[in-house]
Tab-separated table of C-alpha atoms in Angstrom:
chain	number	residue	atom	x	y	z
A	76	UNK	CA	12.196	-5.593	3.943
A	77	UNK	CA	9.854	-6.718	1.293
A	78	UNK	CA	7.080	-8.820	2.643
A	79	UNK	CA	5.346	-11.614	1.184
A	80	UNK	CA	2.100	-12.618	-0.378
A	81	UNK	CA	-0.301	-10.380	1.670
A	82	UNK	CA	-2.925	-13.145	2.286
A	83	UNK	CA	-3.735	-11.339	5.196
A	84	UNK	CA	-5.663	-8.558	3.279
A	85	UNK	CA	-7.610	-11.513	2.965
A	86	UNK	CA	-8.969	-11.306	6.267
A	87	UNK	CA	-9.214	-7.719	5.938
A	88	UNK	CA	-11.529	-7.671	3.421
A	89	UNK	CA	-13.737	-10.551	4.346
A	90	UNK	CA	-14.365	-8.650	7.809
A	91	UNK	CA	-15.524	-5.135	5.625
A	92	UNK	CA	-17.961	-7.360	4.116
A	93	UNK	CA	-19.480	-8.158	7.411
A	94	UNK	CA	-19.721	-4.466	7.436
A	95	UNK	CA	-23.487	-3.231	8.471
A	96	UNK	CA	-24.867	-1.681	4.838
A	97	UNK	CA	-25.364	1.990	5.810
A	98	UNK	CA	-29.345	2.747	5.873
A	99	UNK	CA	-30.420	2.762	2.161
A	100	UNK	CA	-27.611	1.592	0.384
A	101	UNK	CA	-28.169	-1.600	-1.496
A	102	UNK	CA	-26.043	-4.115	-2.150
A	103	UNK	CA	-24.131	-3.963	-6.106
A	104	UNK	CA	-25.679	-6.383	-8.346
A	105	UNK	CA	-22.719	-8.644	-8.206
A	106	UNK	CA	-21.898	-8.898	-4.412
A	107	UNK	CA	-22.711	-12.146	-2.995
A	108	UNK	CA	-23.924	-11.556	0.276
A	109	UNK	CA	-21.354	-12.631	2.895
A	110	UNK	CA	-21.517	-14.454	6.155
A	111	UNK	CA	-22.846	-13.445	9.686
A	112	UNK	CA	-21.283	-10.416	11.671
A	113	UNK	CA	-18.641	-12.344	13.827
A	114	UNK	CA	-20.178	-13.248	17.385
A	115	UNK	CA	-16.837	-13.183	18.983
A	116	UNK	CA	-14.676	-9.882	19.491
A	117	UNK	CA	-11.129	-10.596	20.663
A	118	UNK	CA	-9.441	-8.652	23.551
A	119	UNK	CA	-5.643	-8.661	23.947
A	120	UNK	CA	-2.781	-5.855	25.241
A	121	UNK	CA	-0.228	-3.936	23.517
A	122	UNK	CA	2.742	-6.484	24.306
A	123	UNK	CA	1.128	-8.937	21.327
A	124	UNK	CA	3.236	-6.679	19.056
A	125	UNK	CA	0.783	-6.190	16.685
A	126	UNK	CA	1.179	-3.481	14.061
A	127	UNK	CA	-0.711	-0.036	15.175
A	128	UNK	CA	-2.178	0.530	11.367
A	129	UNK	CA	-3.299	-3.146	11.314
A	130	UNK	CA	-4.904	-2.990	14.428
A	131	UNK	CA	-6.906	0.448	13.749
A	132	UNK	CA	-8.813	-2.057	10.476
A	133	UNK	CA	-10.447	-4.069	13.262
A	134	UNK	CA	-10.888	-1.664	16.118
A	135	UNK	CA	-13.116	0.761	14.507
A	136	UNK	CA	-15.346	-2.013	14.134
A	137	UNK	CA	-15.530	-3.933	17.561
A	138	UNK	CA	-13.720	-6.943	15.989
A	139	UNK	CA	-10.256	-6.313	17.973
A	140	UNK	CA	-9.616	-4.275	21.298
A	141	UNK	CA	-5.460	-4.158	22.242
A	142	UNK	CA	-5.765	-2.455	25.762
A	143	UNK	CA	-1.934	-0.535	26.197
A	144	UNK	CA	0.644	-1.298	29.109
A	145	UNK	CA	1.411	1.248	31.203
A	146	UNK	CA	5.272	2.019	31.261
A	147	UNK	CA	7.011	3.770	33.820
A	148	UNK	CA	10.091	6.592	33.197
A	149	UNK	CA	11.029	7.903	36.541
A	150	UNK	CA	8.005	9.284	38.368
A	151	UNK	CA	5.712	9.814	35.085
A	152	UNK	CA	3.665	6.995	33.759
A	153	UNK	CA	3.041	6.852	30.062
A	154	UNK	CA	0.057	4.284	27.930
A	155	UNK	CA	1.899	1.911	25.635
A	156	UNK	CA	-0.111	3.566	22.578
A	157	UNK	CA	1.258	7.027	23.681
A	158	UNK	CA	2.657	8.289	20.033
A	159	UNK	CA	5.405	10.208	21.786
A	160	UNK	CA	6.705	6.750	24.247
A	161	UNK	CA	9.291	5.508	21.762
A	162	UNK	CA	11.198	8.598	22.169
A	163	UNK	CA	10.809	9.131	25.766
A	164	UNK	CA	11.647	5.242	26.535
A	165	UNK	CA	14.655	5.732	24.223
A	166	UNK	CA	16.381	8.444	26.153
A	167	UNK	CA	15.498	7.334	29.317
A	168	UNK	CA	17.288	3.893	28.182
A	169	UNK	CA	20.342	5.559	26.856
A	170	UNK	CA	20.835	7.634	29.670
A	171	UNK	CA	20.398	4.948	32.211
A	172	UNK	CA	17.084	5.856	34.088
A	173	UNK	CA	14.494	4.048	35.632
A	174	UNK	CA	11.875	2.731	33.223
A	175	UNK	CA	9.559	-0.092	34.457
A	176	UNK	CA	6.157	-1.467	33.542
A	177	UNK	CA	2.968	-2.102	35.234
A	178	UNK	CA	-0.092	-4.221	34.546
A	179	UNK	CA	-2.868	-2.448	32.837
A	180	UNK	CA	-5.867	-1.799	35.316
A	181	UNK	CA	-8.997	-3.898	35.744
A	182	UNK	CA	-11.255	-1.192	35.364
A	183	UNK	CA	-9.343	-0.811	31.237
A	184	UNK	CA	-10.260	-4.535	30.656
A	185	UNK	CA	-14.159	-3.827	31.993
A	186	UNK	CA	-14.344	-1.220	29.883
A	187	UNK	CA	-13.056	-3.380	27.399
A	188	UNK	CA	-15.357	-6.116	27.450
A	189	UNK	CA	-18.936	-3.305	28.008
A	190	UNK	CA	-17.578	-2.044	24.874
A	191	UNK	CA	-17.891	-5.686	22.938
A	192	UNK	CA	-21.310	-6.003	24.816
A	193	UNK	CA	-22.283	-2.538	23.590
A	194	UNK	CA	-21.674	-3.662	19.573
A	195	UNK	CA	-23.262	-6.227	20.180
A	196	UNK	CA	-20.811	-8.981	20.343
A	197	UNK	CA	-21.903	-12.835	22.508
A	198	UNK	CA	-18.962	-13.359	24.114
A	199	UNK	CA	-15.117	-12.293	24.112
A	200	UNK	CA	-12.048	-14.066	24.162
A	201	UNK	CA	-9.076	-12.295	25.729
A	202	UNK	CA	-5.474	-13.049	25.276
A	203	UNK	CA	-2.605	-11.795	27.129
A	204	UNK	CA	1.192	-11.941	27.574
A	205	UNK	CA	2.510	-15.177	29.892
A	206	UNK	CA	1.416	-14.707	33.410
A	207	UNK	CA	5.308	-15.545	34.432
A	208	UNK	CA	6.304	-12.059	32.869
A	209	UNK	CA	3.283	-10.299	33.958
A	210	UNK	CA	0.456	-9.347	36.243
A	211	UNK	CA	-2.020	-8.929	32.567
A	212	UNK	CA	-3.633	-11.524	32.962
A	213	UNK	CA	-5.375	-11.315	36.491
A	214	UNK	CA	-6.002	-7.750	35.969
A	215	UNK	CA	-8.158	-9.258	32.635
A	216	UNK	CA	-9.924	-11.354	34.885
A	217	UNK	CA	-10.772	-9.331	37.481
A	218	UNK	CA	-12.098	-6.712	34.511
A	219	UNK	CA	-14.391	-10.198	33.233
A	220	UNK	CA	-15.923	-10.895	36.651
A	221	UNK	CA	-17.355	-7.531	36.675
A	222	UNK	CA	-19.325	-7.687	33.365
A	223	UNK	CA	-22.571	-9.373	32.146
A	224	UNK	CA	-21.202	-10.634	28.580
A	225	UNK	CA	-19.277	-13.890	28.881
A	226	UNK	CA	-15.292	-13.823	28.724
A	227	UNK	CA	-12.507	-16.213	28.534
A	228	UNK	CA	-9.514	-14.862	29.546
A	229	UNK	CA	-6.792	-16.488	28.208
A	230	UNK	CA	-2.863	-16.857	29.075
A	231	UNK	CA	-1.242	-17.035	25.941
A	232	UNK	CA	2.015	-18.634	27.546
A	233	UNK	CA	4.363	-16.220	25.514
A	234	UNK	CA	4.955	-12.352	24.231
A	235	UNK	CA	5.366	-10.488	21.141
A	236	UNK	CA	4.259	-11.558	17.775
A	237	UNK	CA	3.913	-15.218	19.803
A	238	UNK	CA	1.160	-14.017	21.359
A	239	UNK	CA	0.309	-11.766	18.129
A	240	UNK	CA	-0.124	-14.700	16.218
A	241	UNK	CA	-2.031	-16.308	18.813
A	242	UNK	CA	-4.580	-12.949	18.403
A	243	UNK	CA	-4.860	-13.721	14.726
A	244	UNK	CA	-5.928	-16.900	14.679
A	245	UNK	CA	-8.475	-16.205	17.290
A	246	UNK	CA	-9.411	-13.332	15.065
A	247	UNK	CA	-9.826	-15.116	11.758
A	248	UNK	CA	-11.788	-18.105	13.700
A	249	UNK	CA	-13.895	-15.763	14.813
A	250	UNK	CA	-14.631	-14.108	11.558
A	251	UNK	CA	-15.717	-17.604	10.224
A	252	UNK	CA	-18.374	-18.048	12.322
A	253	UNK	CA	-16.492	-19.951	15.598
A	254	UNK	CA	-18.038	-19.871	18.983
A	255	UNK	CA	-16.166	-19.416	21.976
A	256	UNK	CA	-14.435	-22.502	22.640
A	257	UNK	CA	-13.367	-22.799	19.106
A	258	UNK	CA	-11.854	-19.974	18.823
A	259	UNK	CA	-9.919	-20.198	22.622
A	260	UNK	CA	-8.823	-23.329	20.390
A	261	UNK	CA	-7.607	-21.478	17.487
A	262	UNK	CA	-5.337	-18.688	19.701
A	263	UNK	CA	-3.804	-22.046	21.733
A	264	UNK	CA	-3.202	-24.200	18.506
A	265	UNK	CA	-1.257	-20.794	16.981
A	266	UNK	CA	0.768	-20.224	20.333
A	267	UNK	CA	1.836	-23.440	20.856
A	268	UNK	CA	3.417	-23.498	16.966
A	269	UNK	CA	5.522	-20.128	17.617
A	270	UNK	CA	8.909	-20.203	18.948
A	271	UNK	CA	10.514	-17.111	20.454
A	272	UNK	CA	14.601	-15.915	20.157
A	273	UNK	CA	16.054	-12.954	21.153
A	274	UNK	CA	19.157	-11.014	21.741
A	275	UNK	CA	20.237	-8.135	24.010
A	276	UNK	CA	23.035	-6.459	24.249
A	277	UNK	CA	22.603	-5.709	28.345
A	278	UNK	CA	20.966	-8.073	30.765
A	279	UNK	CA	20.616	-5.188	33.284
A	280	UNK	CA	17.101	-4.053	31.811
A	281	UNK	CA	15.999	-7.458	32.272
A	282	UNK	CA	17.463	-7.783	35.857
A	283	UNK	CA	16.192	-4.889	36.882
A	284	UNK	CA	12.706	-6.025	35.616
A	285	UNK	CA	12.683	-9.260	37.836
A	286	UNK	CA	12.954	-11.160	34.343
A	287	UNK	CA	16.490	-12.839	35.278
A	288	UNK	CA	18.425	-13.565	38.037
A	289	UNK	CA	20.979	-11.442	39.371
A	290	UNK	CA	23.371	-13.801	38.542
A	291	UNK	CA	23.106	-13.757	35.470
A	292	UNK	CA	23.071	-10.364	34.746
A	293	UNK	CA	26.359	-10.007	36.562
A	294	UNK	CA	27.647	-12.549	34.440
A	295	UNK	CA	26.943	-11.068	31.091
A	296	UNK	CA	28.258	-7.538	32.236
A	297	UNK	CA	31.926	-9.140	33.628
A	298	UNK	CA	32.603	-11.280	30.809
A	299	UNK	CA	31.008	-9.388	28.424
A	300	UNK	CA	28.819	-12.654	27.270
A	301	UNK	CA	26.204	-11.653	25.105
A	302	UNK	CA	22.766	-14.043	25.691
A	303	UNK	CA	20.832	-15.726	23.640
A	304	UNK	CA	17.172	-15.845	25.655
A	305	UNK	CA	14.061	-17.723	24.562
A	306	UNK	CA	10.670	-18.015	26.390
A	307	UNK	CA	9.859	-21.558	27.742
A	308	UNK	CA	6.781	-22.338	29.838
A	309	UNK	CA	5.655	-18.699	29.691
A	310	UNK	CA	9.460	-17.391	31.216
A	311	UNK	CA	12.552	-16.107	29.721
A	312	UNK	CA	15.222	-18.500	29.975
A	313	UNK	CA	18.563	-18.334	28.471
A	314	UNK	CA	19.652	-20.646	25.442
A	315	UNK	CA	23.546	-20.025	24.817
A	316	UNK	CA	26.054	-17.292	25.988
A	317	UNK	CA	27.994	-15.590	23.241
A	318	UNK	CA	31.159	-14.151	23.242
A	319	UNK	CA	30.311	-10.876	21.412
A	320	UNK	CA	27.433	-9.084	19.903
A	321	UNK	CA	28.106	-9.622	16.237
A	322	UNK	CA	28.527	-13.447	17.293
A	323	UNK	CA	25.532	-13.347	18.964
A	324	UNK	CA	23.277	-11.829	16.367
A	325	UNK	CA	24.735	-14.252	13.721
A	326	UNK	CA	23.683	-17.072	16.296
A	327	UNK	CA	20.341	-15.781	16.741
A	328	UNK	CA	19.583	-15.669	13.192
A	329	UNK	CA	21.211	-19.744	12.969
A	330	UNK	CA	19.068	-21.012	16.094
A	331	UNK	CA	15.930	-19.533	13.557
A	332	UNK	CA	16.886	-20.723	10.547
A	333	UNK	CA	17.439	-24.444	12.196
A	334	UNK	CA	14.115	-24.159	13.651
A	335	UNK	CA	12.512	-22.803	9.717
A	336	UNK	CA	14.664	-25.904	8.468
A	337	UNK	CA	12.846	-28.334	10.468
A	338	UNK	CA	9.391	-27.108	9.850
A	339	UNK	CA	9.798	-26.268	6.033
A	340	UNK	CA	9.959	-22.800	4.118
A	341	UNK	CA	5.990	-23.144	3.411
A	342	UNK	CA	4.993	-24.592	6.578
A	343	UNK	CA	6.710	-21.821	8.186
A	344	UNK	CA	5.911	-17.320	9.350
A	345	UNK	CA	8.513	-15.561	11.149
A	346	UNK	CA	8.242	-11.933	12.642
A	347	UNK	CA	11.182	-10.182	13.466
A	348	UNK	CA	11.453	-7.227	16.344
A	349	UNK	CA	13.726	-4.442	17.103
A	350	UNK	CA	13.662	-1.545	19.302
A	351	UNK	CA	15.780	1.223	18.663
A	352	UNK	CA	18.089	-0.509	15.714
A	353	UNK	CA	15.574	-0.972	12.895
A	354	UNK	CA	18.501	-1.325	10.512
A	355	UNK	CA	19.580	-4.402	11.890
A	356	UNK	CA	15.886	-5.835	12.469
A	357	UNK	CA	15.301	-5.037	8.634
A	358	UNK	CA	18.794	-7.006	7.619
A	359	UNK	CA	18.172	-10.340	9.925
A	360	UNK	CA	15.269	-10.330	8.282
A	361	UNK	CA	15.919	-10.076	4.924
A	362	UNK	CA	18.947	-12.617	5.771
A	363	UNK	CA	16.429	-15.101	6.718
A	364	UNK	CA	14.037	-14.425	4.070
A	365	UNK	CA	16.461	-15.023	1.116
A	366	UNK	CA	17.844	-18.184	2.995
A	367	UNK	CA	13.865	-19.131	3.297
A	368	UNK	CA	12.435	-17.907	-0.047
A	369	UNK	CA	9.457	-19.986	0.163
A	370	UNK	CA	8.636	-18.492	3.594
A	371	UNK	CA	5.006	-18.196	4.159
A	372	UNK	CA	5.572	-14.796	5.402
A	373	UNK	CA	7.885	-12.406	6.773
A	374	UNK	CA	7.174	-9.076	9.064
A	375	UNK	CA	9.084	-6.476	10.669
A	376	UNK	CA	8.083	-4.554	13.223
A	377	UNK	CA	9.085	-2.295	16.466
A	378	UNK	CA	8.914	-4.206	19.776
A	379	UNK	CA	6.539	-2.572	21.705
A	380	UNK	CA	7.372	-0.257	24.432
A	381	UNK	CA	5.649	-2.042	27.514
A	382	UNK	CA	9.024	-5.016	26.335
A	383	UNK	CA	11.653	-2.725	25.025
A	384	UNK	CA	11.468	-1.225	28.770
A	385	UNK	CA	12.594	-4.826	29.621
A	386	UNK	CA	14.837	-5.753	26.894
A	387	UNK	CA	16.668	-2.735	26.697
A	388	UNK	CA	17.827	-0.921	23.697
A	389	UNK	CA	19.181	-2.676	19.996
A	390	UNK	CA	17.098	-5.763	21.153
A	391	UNK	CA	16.439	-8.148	18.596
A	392	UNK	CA	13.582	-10.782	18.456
A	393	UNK	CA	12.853	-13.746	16.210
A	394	UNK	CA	9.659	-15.667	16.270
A	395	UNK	CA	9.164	-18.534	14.351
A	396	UNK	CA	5.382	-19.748	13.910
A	397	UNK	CA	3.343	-22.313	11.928
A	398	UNK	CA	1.971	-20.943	9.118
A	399	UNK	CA	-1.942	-21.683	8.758
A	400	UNK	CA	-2.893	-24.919	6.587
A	401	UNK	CA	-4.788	-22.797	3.832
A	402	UNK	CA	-3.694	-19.084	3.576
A	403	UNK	CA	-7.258	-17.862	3.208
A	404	UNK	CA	-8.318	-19.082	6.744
A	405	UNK	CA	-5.302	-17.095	9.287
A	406	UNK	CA	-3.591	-14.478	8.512
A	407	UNK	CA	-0.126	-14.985	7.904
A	408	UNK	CA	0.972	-11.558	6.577
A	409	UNK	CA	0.262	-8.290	7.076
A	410	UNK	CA	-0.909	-5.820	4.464
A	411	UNK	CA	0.379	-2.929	5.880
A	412	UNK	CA	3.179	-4.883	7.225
A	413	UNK	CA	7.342	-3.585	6.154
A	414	UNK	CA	8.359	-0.348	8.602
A	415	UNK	CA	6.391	-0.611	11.848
């Protein structure tokens, strides 16, 4: 998939220049000197979707912390950010074992939030995946009640890059000087302009999971009706039942592009997920992006374990956002966005 303008390196590089000069060095003769260190660092988990190479830009630096999701395979428990998970969640998926997910700990999120207090940092904001779907979000707080430095733990209402872009606003208001409140503002403005689709070919993951009802699982496995699911009020619900999966994917992809339609190619950032079928992720993509060429941006990346483990294998997710007023204030692309 080709991506588009990478305004997000934007953001990228204004953070470096908030950098700390190392002891001695002076600044070139032509570099302006740029604004305060950010006096916010942003906490969120591994289920915002965020690409792994992105992420490593602003964690060295304090800026960004994504504590991982456990995720269970039979009696061994694996970290969301384990490099070997994909495969071992892919097998256990295809061969019809037990994989299941757990909240992260509060004692990961305490760490978490010393850490920011340790750099330096005033305050953090922290923004997790809907409390309907998990158990994040108390585990966050618990972790904030037991430090000094102030937190605001926030439920982002949603998953995946809905709650990533959520993470990048709060990031980029952050970098521009924001206080707290301001930038709890920025992450809830972001979520509330993302809309989530997705398709899988088996309900019983999500059954399994607690996501759906039993009912409804049954239902897609007897007739053979493939779902289209969407997150409302922070919970999956389902949005139209499709006959077959070739049906279904070409309905996912029309429920997004009437959704781009009625915000407007520029006004408009989509992020498409897969898990196991990157071929297909990579075509629905580029299918949208050449009905959308004015798209503000376009990303593909792997769903992340801690919701594949839910979703099941070939899942495919669209999410639709706003795309920032002025492309040099969010960040609506990746630069090392394409083949996460």
């Amino acid at each position: 998939m080709t991506t588009k303008t990478p305004a997000g390196a934007w953001l990228l590089q204004h953070l470096q220049r908030l950098l700390p000069k190392t002891i001695g060095q002076t600044p070139d003769a032509d570099e302006t000197p740029g604004p305060p260190r950010p006096a916010i660092a942003i906490v969120t988990d591994s289920a915002a979707a965020l690409p792994p190479e992105w992420v490593l830009k602003f964690a060295e630096n304090g800026y960004l912390n994504v504590v991982p999701m456990p995720v269970i395979i039979g009696e061994n428990v694996y970290s969301d950010d384990d490099a070997e998970l994909e495969t071992h969640i892919s097998l256990a998926l295809a061969a019809g074992k037990s994989v299941k997910t757990s909240r992260p700990s509060p004692g990961q999120f305490e760490r978490a939030y010393k850490a920011a207090a340790d750099a330096g940092f005033d305050a953090v904001v922290s923004l997790h995946i809907s409390t309907k779907l998990s158990g994040t979000f108390d585990a966050a707080q618990i972790g904030a009640d037991r430090v000094q430095i102030p937190v605001h733990v926030v439920d982002s209402g949603t998953v995946g890059m809905g709650q990533g872009r959520g993470v990048q606003a709060a990031l980029s208001a952050a970098a521009h000087g924001a206080g707290a409140d301001e930038v709890v503002a920025a992450a809830h403005a972001a979520v509330v302009g993302t809309s989530v689709y997705f398709y899988v070919p088996s309900l019983e993951q999500l059954r399994r999971g607690g996501r759906i009802s039993m009912a409804s699982s049954w239902l897609g496995t007897v007739l053979d009706i493939k779902p289209i699911l969407g997150i409302r009020d922070g919970a999956v619900v389902p949005l139209e039942k499709v006959r077959s999966a070739a049906r279904a994917i070409a309905r996912l992809e029309a429920l997004a592009a009437g959704n781009i339609a009625a915000r407007g190619d520029e006004a408009t950032q989509i992020s498409v997920h897969y898990f196991g079928n990157e071929i297909q992720g990579r075509k629905l993509g580029d299918s949208l992006a050449v009905r959308f060429p004015g798209l503000a941006a376009v990303t593909l990346t792997r769903l992340p374990a801690v919701l594949a483990a839910h979703a099941g294998l070939g899942v495919l997710v669209v999410v639709v956002a706003d795309a920032p007023a002025a492309p040099d204030i969010q960040n609506p692309d990746y630069p090392l966005a394409g083949l996460h």
